Amino acid sequence: MRVITVAVVVGLLFVGDVAVAQAPATSKPVANLAQVMRGILFPNSNILFDVQSNDPETFGKKESGTGASSTFSGIYTGWQVVENAALALDEAATLITMPGRLCMNGRPVPVQRADWTKFTAELRTAARAMYKAAQAKNKELASDTTNDVAAACENCHIVYREPNPRCVP
């Protein structure tokens, strides 16, 4: 059994090395801004907002069923779910500032604008504060910090999301 495990690990390392070796030095964004928002920022910010009314110790508990969401539930639980969500928002701040990313309407994301830079910096700051609160397992601080996360989202949304057309101040 140990030999099989070692062989699998070595095989995975080799596949990973090949994938890294084939990756381009610079990459273009694949998803548009709305897709990044819906796939990363929306679900993870809502995990953080959930801290206001739910005990993070209960997050990620094992679910019954046979689908992927139930199969992989229970792997990351408790405050680690909050930490991971905060880190995802921090990383997403970089993703939404990548040159070449487009908005859902085909317009370029306004990454050169001073207000866009300010809004993404606010998101990063709020995410890092939330990460620290989660590391400390401080529910009160985490709950208070969700206000900073919400404000960072709202500040950007007021200018760039509402009303249409999006990505145009």
Short mmCIF file of N, CA and C in Angstrom, two decimals:
data_model
loop_
_atom_site.label_atom_id
_atom_site.label_comp_id
_atom_site.label_asym_id
_atom_site.label_seq_id
_atom_site.Cartn_x
_atom_site.Cartn_y
_atom_site.Cartn_z
N MET A 1 0.83 -1.19 0.00
CA MET A 1 0.00 0.00 0.00
C MET A 1 0.87 1.25 0.00
N ARG A 2 1.97 1.22 0.77
CA ARG A 2 2.86 2.37 0.85
C ARG A 2 3.50 2.64 -0.51
N VAL A 3 3.85 1.61 -1.25
CA VAL A 3 4.46 1.77 -2.57
C VAL A 3 3.47 2.43 -3.52
N ILE A 4 2.21 2.03 -3.45
CA ILE A 4 1.18 2.63 -4.31
C ILE A 4 1.02 4.11 -3.99
N THR A 5 0.99 4.44 -2.70
CA THR A 5 0.84 5.83 -2.28
C THR A 5 2.00 6.67 -2.79
N VAL A 6 3.22 6.17 -2.63
CA VAL A 6 4.40 6.90 -3.11
C VAL A 6 4.33 7.07 -4.62
N ALA A 7 3.93 6.03 -5.33
CA ALA A 7 3.83 6.11 -6.79
C ALA A 7 2.79 7.15 -7.22
N VAL A 8 1.68 7.20 -6.52
CA VAL A 8 0.64 8.18 -6.84
C VAL A 8 1.15 9.59 -6.58
N VAL A 9 1.81 9.81 -5.45
CA VAL A 9 2.33 11.14 -5.12
C VAL A 9 3.38 11.57 -6.15
N VAL A 10 4.30 10.69 -6.50
CA VAL A 10 5.32 11.00 -7.49
C VAL A 10 4.66 11.31 -8.84
N GLY A 11 3.66 10.53 -9.20
CA GLY A 11 2.94 10.77 -10.45
C GLY A 11 2.26 12.13 -10.46
N LEU A 12 1.63 12.49 -9.36
CA LEU A 12 0.97 13.79 -9.27
C LEU A 12 1.98 14.93 -9.32
N LEU A 13 3.11 14.75 -8.68
CA LEU A 13 4.14 15.78 -8.74
C LEU A 13 4.64 15.96 -10.17
N PHE A 14 4.81 14.86 -10.90
CA PHE A 14 5.26 14.94 -12.28
C PHE A 14 4.24 15.66 -13.15
N VAL A 15 2.96 15.32 -12.99
CA VAL A 15 1.90 15.97 -13.76
C VAL A 15 1.88 17.46 -13.44
N GLY A 16 2.02 17.80 -12.17
CA GLY A 16 2.05 19.21 -11.77
C GLY A 16 3.22 19.94 -12.39
N ASP A 17 4.40 19.30 -12.42
CA ASP A 17 5.57 19.93 -13.03
C ASP A 17 5.36 20.15 -14.51
N VAL A 18 4.75 19.20 -15.19
CA VAL A 18 4.49 19.36 -16.62
C VAL A 18 3.53 20.51 -16.86
N ALA A 19 2.49 20.61 -16.05
CA ALA A 19 1.50 21.68 -16.21
C ALA A 19 2.16 23.04 -15.99
N VAL A 20 3.02 23.15 -14.98
CA VAL A 20 3.70 24.41 -14.71
C VAL A 20 4.65 24.74 -15.85
N ALA A 21 5.36 23.75 -16.35
CA ALA A 21 6.31 23.98 -17.43
C ALA A 21 5.61 24.46 -18.70
N GLN A 22 4.36 24.05 -18.91
CA GLN A 22 3.64 24.42 -20.12
C GLN A 22 2.84 25.71 -19.96
N ALA A 23 2.74 26.22 -18.76
CA ALA A 23 1.96 27.44 -18.53
C ALA A 23 2.70 28.63 -19.15
N PRO A 24 1.97 29.53 -19.80
CA PRO A 24 2.61 30.69 -20.39
C PRO A 24 3.17 31.62 -19.32
N ALA A 25 4.20 32.38 -19.67
CA ALA A 25 4.83 33.31 -18.73
C ALA A 25 3.83 34.38 -18.28
N THR A 26 3.02 34.85 -19.20
CA THR A 26 1.96 35.79 -18.85
C THR A 26 0.66 35.20 -19.35
N SER A 27 -0.36 35.40 -18.58
CA SER A 27 -1.63 34.83 -19.00
C SER A 27 -2.70 35.91 -19.10
N LYS A 28 -3.59 35.71 -20.02
CA LYS A 28 -4.73 36.60 -20.19
C LYS A 28 -5.85 36.11 -19.29
N PRO A 29 -6.66 37.04 -18.81
CA PRO A 29 -7.82 36.62 -18.03
C PRO A 29 -8.74 35.74 -18.88
N VAL A 30 -9.31 34.75 -18.28
CA VAL A 30 -10.24 33.85 -18.96
C VAL A 30 -11.68 34.28 -18.71
N ALA A 31 -12.00 34.54 -17.47
CA ALA A 31 -13.38 34.89 -17.09
C ALA A 31 -13.59 36.40 -17.22
N ASN A 32 -14.83 36.78 -17.48
CA ASN A 32 -15.12 38.21 -17.44
C ASN A 32 -15.35 38.61 -15.98
N LEU A 33 -15.48 39.91 -15.75
CA LEU A 33 -15.60 40.41 -14.39
C LEU A 33 -16.82 39.83 -13.66
N ALA A 34 -17.94 39.75 -14.35
CA ALA A 34 -19.15 39.20 -13.72
C ALA A 34 -18.93 37.75 -13.30
N GLN A 35 -18.23 36.98 -14.11
CA GLN A 35 -17.97 35.58 -13.77
C GLN A 35 -17.05 35.46 -12.55
N VAL A 36 -16.06 36.33 -12.45
CA VAL A 36 -15.19 36.34 -11.27
C VAL A 36 -15.99 36.74 -10.04
N MET A 37 -16.84 37.75 -10.21
CA MET A 37 -17.68 38.18 -9.09
C MET A 37 -18.61 37.05 -8.63
N ARG A 38 -19.26 36.40 -9.58
CA ARG A 38 -20.23 35.35 -9.23
C ARG A 38 -19.56 34.08 -8.73
N GLY A 39 -18.39 33.77 -9.26
CA GLY A 39 -17.73 32.52 -8.90
C GLY A 39 -16.85 32.59 -7.67
N ILE A 40 -16.30 33.78 -7.38
CA ILE A 40 -15.36 33.90 -6.26
C ILE A 40 -15.86 34.89 -5.21
N LEU A 41 -16.09 36.12 -5.62
CA LEU A 41 -16.42 37.15 -4.63
C LEU A 41 -17.79 36.95 -3.99
N PHE A 42 -18.81 36.68 -4.77
CA PHE A 42 -20.15 36.54 -4.22
C PHE A 42 -20.25 35.40 -3.21
N PRO A 43 -19.87 34.17 -3.57
CA PRO A 43 -20.03 33.10 -2.57
C PRO A 43 -19.15 33.28 -1.34
N ASN A 44 -17.94 33.77 -1.53
CA ASN A 44 -17.04 33.91 -0.39
C ASN A 44 -17.41 35.08 0.50
N SER A 45 -17.87 36.18 -0.07
CA SER A 45 -18.31 37.29 0.78
C SER A 45 -19.54 36.88 1.58
N ASN A 46 -20.39 36.08 1.01
CA ASN A 46 -21.57 35.63 1.74
C ASN A 46 -21.22 34.67 2.87
N ILE A 47 -20.17 33.91 2.72
CA ILE A 47 -19.68 33.10 3.85
C ILE A 47 -19.27 34.03 4.98
N LEU A 48 -18.58 35.12 4.64
CA LEU A 48 -18.16 36.06 5.67
C LEU A 48 -19.35 36.74 6.33
N PHE A 49 -20.34 37.14 5.52
CA PHE A 49 -21.52 37.79 6.08
C PHE A 49 -22.29 36.84 6.99
N ASP A 50 -22.20 35.56 6.73
CA ASP A 50 -22.89 34.55 7.53
C ASP A 50 -22.40 34.54 8.98
N VAL A 51 -21.20 35.06 9.21
CA VAL A 51 -20.64 35.10 10.56
C VAL A 51 -21.51 35.97 11.48
N GLN A 52 -22.22 36.93 10.90
CA GLN A 52 -23.05 37.82 11.72
C GLN A 52 -24.17 37.06 12.44
N SER A 53 -24.69 36.02 11.81
CA SER A 53 -25.84 35.35 12.40
C SER A 53 -25.63 33.86 12.69
N ASN A 54 -24.47 33.34 12.33
CA ASN A 54 -24.22 31.91 12.57
C ASN A 54 -22.86 31.71 13.21
N ASP A 55 -22.75 30.66 13.97
CA ASP A 55 -21.50 30.32 14.63
C ASP A 55 -20.54 29.69 13.61
N PRO A 56 -19.38 30.32 13.36
CA PRO A 56 -18.44 29.76 12.40
C PRO A 56 -17.98 28.34 12.74
N GLU A 57 -18.08 27.96 13.99
CA GLU A 57 -17.69 26.59 14.37
C GLU A 57 -18.57 25.56 13.67
N THR A 58 -19.75 25.96 13.21
CA THR A 58 -20.65 25.02 12.54
C THR A 58 -20.47 25.01 11.02
N PHE A 59 -19.62 25.88 10.49
CA PHE A 59 -19.46 25.97 9.03
C PHE A 59 -18.76 24.73 8.48
N GLY A 60 -19.25 24.28 7.34
CA GLY A 60 -18.60 23.20 6.61
C GLY A 60 -18.84 21.80 7.14
N LYS A 61 -19.82 21.63 7.96
CA LYS A 61 -20.09 20.30 8.51
C LYS A 61 -20.45 19.31 7.40
N LYS A 62 -20.20 18.06 7.65
CA LYS A 62 -20.44 16.99 6.68
C LYS A 62 -21.91 16.92 6.30
N GLU A 63 -22.17 16.88 4.99
CA GLU A 63 -23.53 16.76 4.46
C GLU A 63 -23.75 15.33 3.96
N SER A 64 -24.98 14.90 3.95
CA SER A 64 -25.28 13.58 3.41
C SER A 64 -25.53 13.70 1.92
N GLY A 65 -25.34 12.61 1.21
CA GLY A 65 -25.58 12.60 -0.23
C GLY A 65 -24.41 12.00 -0.98
N THR A 66 -24.53 11.98 -2.29
CA THR A 66 -23.49 11.36 -3.10
C THR A 66 -22.85 12.33 -4.10
N GLY A 67 -23.33 13.55 -4.19
CA GLY A 67 -22.76 14.52 -5.12
C GLY A 67 -21.45 15.09 -4.61
N ALA A 68 -20.79 15.86 -5.45
CA ALA A 68 -19.49 16.43 -5.09
C ALA A 68 -19.58 17.33 -3.87
N SER A 69 -20.64 18.14 -3.77
CA SER A 69 -20.73 19.04 -2.62
C SER A 69 -20.85 18.26 -1.31
N SER A 70 -21.54 17.16 -1.30
CA SER A 70 -21.63 16.36 -0.07
C SER A 70 -20.37 15.53 0.13
N THR A 71 -19.80 15.01 -0.94
CA THR A 71 -18.59 14.20 -0.83
C THR A 71 -17.46 15.00 -0.19
N PHE A 72 -17.32 16.25 -0.60
CA PHE A 72 -16.20 17.06 -0.12
C PHE A 72 -16.58 17.97 1.05
N SER A 73 -17.82 17.90 1.51
CA SER A 73 -18.20 18.67 2.70
C SER A 73 -17.48 18.07 3.90
N GLY A 74 -17.23 18.89 4.86
CA GLY A 74 -16.58 18.40 6.07
C GLY A 74 -15.08 18.36 6.00
N ILE A 75 -14.48 18.67 4.86
CA ILE A 75 -13.02 18.67 4.76
C ILE A 75 -12.47 19.91 5.44
N TYR A 76 -13.02 21.06 5.11
CA TYR A 76 -12.64 22.32 5.75
C TYR A 76 -13.84 22.76 6.57
N THR A 77 -13.62 22.98 7.84
CA THR A 77 -14.74 23.29 8.72
C THR A 77 -14.39 24.44 9.65
N GLY A 78 -15.40 24.94 10.32
CA GLY A 78 -15.22 25.93 11.35
C GLY A 78 -14.59 27.22 10.83
N TRP A 79 -13.73 27.80 11.63
CA TRP A 79 -13.10 29.07 11.30
C TRP A 79 -12.24 28.99 10.05
N GLN A 80 -11.75 27.79 9.71
CA GLN A 80 -10.95 27.66 8.50
C GLN A 80 -11.78 28.03 7.27
N VAL A 81 -13.08 27.78 7.29
CA VAL A 81 -13.96 28.18 6.18
C VAL A 81 -13.95 29.70 6.05
N VAL A 82 -13.99 30.39 7.18
CA VAL A 82 -13.97 31.85 7.17
C VAL A 82 -12.61 32.36 6.70
N GLU A 83 -11.54 31.76 7.20
CA GLU A 83 -10.20 32.13 6.76
C GLU A 83 -10.07 31.98 5.25
N ASN A 84 -10.51 30.84 4.73
CA ASN A 84 -10.40 30.58 3.29
C ASN A 84 -11.20 31.58 2.47
N ALA A 85 -12.39 31.93 2.95
CA ALA A 85 -13.22 32.89 2.23
C ALA A 85 -12.56 34.27 2.22
N ALA A 86 -11.97 34.67 3.34
CA ALA A 86 -11.28 35.95 3.41
C ALA A 86 -10.07 35.96 2.46
N LEU A 87 -9.33 34.87 2.43
CA LEU A 87 -8.18 34.78 1.52
C LEU A 87 -8.63 34.80 0.06
N ALA A 88 -9.75 34.18 -0.23
CA ALA A 88 -10.28 34.20 -1.60
C ALA A 88 -10.60 35.63 -2.03
N LEU A 89 -11.18 36.43 -1.13
CA LEU A 89 -11.48 37.82 -1.47
C LEU A 89 -10.20 38.61 -1.68
N ASP A 90 -9.22 38.37 -0.84
CA ASP A 90 -7.93 39.06 -0.99
C ASP A 90 -7.31 38.73 -2.35
N GLU A 91 -7.28 37.47 -2.69
CA GLU A 91 -6.72 37.05 -3.99
C GLU A 91 -7.56 37.58 -5.15
N ALA A 92 -8.87 37.62 -4.97
CA ALA A 92 -9.75 38.10 -6.04
C ALA A 92 -9.51 39.57 -6.35
N ALA A 93 -9.06 40.34 -5.34
CA ALA A 93 -8.74 41.74 -5.59
C ALA A 93 -7.66 41.86 -6.66
N THR A 94 -6.74 40.93 -6.67
CA THR A 94 -5.71 40.91 -7.73
C THR A 94 -6.33 40.49 -9.05
N LEU A 95 -7.20 39.51 -9.02
CA LEU A 95 -7.81 39.02 -10.25
C LEU A 95 -8.63 40.10 -10.96
N ILE A 96 -9.32 40.94 -10.19
CA ILE A 96 -10.17 41.94 -10.84
C ILE A 96 -9.39 43.17 -11.28
N THR A 97 -8.09 43.17 -11.02
CA THR A 97 -7.24 44.26 -11.52
C THR A 97 -6.33 43.81 -12.65
N MET A 98 -6.51 42.60 -13.12
CA MET A 98 -5.67 42.10 -14.21
C MET A 98 -5.96 42.85 -15.51
N PRO A 99 -4.93 43.39 -16.12
CA PRO A 99 -5.13 44.03 -17.42
C PRO A 99 -5.69 43.01 -18.43
N GLY A 100 -6.59 43.47 -19.24
CA GLY A 100 -7.17 42.61 -20.26
C GLY A 100 -8.49 41.96 -19.86
N ARG A 101 -8.85 42.04 -18.57
CA ARG A 101 -10.12 41.46 -18.16
C ARG A 101 -11.25 42.34 -18.71
N LEU A 102 -12.30 41.71 -19.14
CA LEU A 102 -13.44 42.43 -19.69
C LEU A 102 -14.64 42.34 -18.76
N CYS A 103 -15.48 43.33 -18.89
CA CYS A 103 -16.76 43.30 -18.19
C CYS A 103 -17.72 42.41 -18.97
N MET A 104 -18.83 42.10 -18.39
CA MET A 104 -19.83 41.25 -19.03
C MET A 104 -20.30 41.85 -20.36
N ASN A 105 -20.29 43.18 -20.45
CA ASN A 105 -20.75 43.85 -21.66
C ASN A 105 -19.65 44.01 -22.71
N GLY A 106 -18.47 43.43 -22.47
CA GLY A 106 -17.38 43.48 -23.43
C GLY A 106 -16.44 44.66 -23.25
N ARG A 107 -16.79 45.59 -22.40
CA ARG A 107 -15.92 46.73 -22.13
C ARG A 107 -14.77 46.29 -21.22
N PRO A 108 -13.62 46.95 -21.36
CA PRO A 108 -12.51 46.62 -20.46
C PRO A 108 -12.83 47.02 -19.02
N VAL A 109 -12.37 46.22 -18.08
CA VAL A 109 -12.47 46.59 -16.67
C VAL A 109 -11.59 47.83 -16.49
N PRO A 110 -12.10 48.85 -15.81
CA PRO A 110 -11.38 50.13 -15.71
C PRO A 110 -10.23 50.10 -14.71
N VAL A 111 -9.28 49.19 -14.90
CA VAL A 111 -8.21 48.98 -13.93
C VAL A 111 -7.27 50.17 -13.78
N GLN A 112 -7.24 51.07 -14.76
CA GLN A 112 -6.35 52.23 -14.70
C GLN A 112 -6.94 53.39 -13.91
N ARG A 113 -8.23 53.35 -13.63
CA ARG A 113 -8.88 54.46 -12.94
C ARG A 113 -8.51 54.47 -11.45
N ALA A 114 -8.30 55.66 -10.92
CA ALA A 114 -7.91 55.81 -9.51
C ALA A 114 -8.97 55.24 -8.57
N ASP A 115 -10.24 55.44 -8.90
CA ASP A 115 -11.28 54.93 -8.00
C ASP A 115 -11.31 53.40 -8.00
N TRP A 116 -11.07 52.78 -9.15
CA TRP A 116 -11.03 51.31 -9.21
C TRP A 116 -9.89 50.79 -8.33
N THR A 117 -8.74 51.43 -8.42
CA THR A 117 -7.59 51.05 -7.60
C THR A 117 -7.93 51.21 -6.12
N LYS A 118 -8.60 52.30 -5.77
CA LYS A 118 -9.00 52.55 -4.38
C LYS A 118 -9.99 51.48 -3.90
N PHE A 119 -10.98 51.17 -4.74
CA PHE A 119 -11.98 50.18 -4.34
C PHE A 119 -11.38 48.79 -4.14
N THR A 120 -10.47 48.40 -5.03
CA THR A 120 -9.85 47.08 -4.87
C THR A 120 -8.92 47.06 -3.66
N ALA A 121 -8.29 48.19 -3.36
CA ALA A 121 -7.46 48.26 -2.15
C ALA A 121 -8.33 48.14 -0.90
N GLU A 122 -9.51 48.75 -0.92
CA GLU A 122 -10.45 48.62 0.21
C GLU A 122 -10.88 47.16 0.40
N LEU A 123 -11.13 46.48 -0.72
CA LEU A 123 -11.51 45.07 -0.65
C LEU A 123 -10.38 44.26 -0.03
N ARG A 124 -9.18 44.50 -0.48
CA ARG A 124 -8.01 43.76 0.04
C ARG A 124 -7.84 44.03 1.54
N THR A 125 -7.96 45.29 1.95
CA THR A 125 -7.81 45.64 3.36
C THR A 125 -8.87 44.96 4.22
N ALA A 126 -10.11 45.00 3.76
CA ALA A 126 -11.21 44.36 4.50
C ALA A 126 -11.01 42.85 4.58
N ALA A 127 -10.59 42.25 3.49
CA ALA A 127 -10.36 40.80 3.47
C ALA A 127 -9.26 40.41 4.44
N ARG A 128 -8.21 41.19 4.47
CA ARG A 128 -7.09 40.88 5.39
C ARG A 128 -7.51 41.07 6.85
N ALA A 129 -8.33 42.07 7.12
CA ALA A 129 -8.83 42.26 8.48
C ALA A 129 -9.72 41.07 8.88
N MET A 130 -10.53 40.61 7.94
CA MET A 130 -11.40 39.47 8.22
C MET A 130 -10.57 38.20 8.44
N TYR A 131 -9.52 38.04 7.68
CA TYR A 131 -8.63 36.89 7.85
C TYR A 131 -8.04 36.89 9.27
N LYS A 132 -7.58 38.05 9.72
CA LYS A 132 -7.01 38.14 11.07
C LYS A 132 -8.06 37.84 12.14
N ALA A 133 -9.27 38.34 11.95
CA ALA A 133 -10.35 38.05 12.90
C ALA A 133 -10.65 36.56 12.93
N ALA A 134 -10.64 35.93 11.77
CA ALA A 134 -10.90 34.48 11.70
C ALA A 134 -9.77 33.69 12.34
N GLN A 135 -8.54 34.12 12.11
CA GLN A 135 -7.41 33.43 12.75
C GLN A 135 -7.52 33.51 14.27
N ALA A 136 -8.00 34.65 14.76
CA ALA A 136 -8.17 34.84 16.20
C ALA A 136 -9.43 34.15 16.73
N LYS A 137 -10.26 33.65 15.80
CA LYS A 137 -11.53 33.01 16.16
C LYS A 137 -12.38 33.96 17.01
N ASN A 138 -12.39 35.22 16.59
CA ASN A 138 -13.09 36.26 17.32
C ASN A 138 -14.37 36.60 16.56
N LYS A 139 -15.47 36.00 17.00
CA LYS A 139 -16.75 36.17 16.30
C LYS A 139 -17.22 37.62 16.31
N GLU A 140 -17.05 38.31 17.42
CA GLU A 140 -17.49 39.71 17.49
C GLU A 140 -16.69 40.58 16.53
N LEU A 141 -15.38 40.42 16.51
CA LEU A 141 -14.54 41.19 15.60
C LEU A 141 -14.85 40.82 14.15
N ALA A 142 -15.02 39.54 13.88
CA ALA A 142 -15.35 39.10 12.52
C ALA A 142 -16.69 39.67 12.08
N SER A 143 -17.66 39.65 12.97
CA SER A 143 -18.98 40.19 12.64
C SER A 143 -18.88 41.68 12.35
N ASP A 144 -18.12 42.41 13.17
CA ASP A 144 -17.92 43.85 12.92
C ASP A 144 -17.19 44.09 11.61
N THR A 145 -16.23 43.24 11.30
CA THR A 145 -15.42 43.41 10.09
C THR A 145 -16.22 43.15 8.83
N THR A 146 -17.31 42.41 8.93
CA THR A 146 -18.15 42.22 7.74
C THR A 146 -18.69 43.55 7.25
N ASN A 147 -18.81 44.54 8.13
CA ASN A 147 -19.22 45.87 7.70
C ASN A 147 -18.21 46.47 6.74
N ASP A 148 -16.91 46.23 7.00
CA ASP A 148 -15.86 46.73 6.11
C ASP A 148 -15.92 46.02 4.76
N VAL A 149 -16.18 44.73 4.80
CA VAL A 149 -16.31 43.96 3.55
C VAL A 149 -17.50 44.48 2.75
N ALA A 150 -18.62 44.65 3.42
CA ALA A 150 -19.83 45.15 2.74
C ALA A 150 -19.60 46.55 2.18
N ALA A 151 -18.92 47.40 2.93
CA ALA A 151 -18.66 48.77 2.46
C ALA A 151 -17.75 48.75 1.23
N ALA A 152 -16.75 47.90 1.24
CA ALA A 152 -15.84 47.80 0.09
C ALA A 152 -16.62 47.38 -1.16
N CYS A 153 -17.50 46.42 -1.00
CA CYS A 153 -18.32 45.97 -2.13
C CYS A 153 -19.25 47.09 -2.59
N GLU A 154 -19.94 47.69 -1.63
CA GLU A 154 -20.93 48.71 -1.96
C GLU A 154 -20.29 49.93 -2.63
N ASN A 155 -19.14 50.38 -2.13
CA ASN A 155 -18.48 51.55 -2.72
C ASN A 155 -18.22 51.35 -4.21
N CYS A 156 -17.77 50.18 -4.57
CA CYS A 156 -17.50 49.88 -5.98
C CYS A 156 -18.81 49.70 -6.76
N HIS A 157 -19.74 48.99 -6.17
CA HIS A 157 -21.00 48.73 -6.86
C HIS A 157 -21.77 50.01 -7.17
N ILE A 158 -21.72 50.98 -6.27
CA ILE A 158 -22.43 52.24 -6.50
C ILE A 158 -21.93 52.90 -7.78
N VAL A 159 -20.64 52.85 -8.00
CA VAL A 159 -20.05 53.52 -9.16
C VAL A 159 -20.12 52.65 -10.41
N TYR A 160 -19.82 51.36 -10.28
CA TYR A 160 -19.62 50.53 -11.46
C TYR A 160 -20.70 49.50 -11.74
N ARG A 161 -21.58 49.27 -10.82
CA ARG A 161 -22.60 48.24 -11.05
C ARG A 161 -23.98 48.83 -11.24
N GLU A 162 -24.32 49.81 -10.47
CA GLU A 162 -25.65 50.39 -10.50
C GLU A 162 -25.58 51.81 -11.03
N PRO A 163 -26.36 52.28 -11.85
CA PRO A 163 -27.23 51.54 -12.76
C PRO A 163 -26.44 51.08 -13.98
N ASN A 164 -27.10 50.41 -14.89
CA ASN A 164 -26.43 50.00 -16.12
C ASN A 164 -26.08 51.23 -16.92
N PRO A 165 -25.08 51.26 -17.76
CA PRO A 165 -24.24 50.13 -18.15
C PRO A 165 -23.14 49.87 -17.11
N ARG A 166 -22.85 48.64 -16.91
CA ARG A 166 -21.82 48.26 -15.95
C ARG A 166 -20.43 48.58 -16.49
N CYS A 167 -19.50 48.72 -15.57
CA CYS A 167 -18.10 49.02 -15.88
C CYS A 167 -17.91 50.40 -16.47
N VAL A 168 -18.89 51.27 -16.31
CA VAL A 168 -18.75 52.65 -16.77
C VAL A 168 -19.19 53.54 -15.61
N PRO A 169 -18.29 54.39 -15.12
CA PRO A 169 -18.68 55.25 -14.00
C PRO A 169 -19.68 56.30 -14.43
#
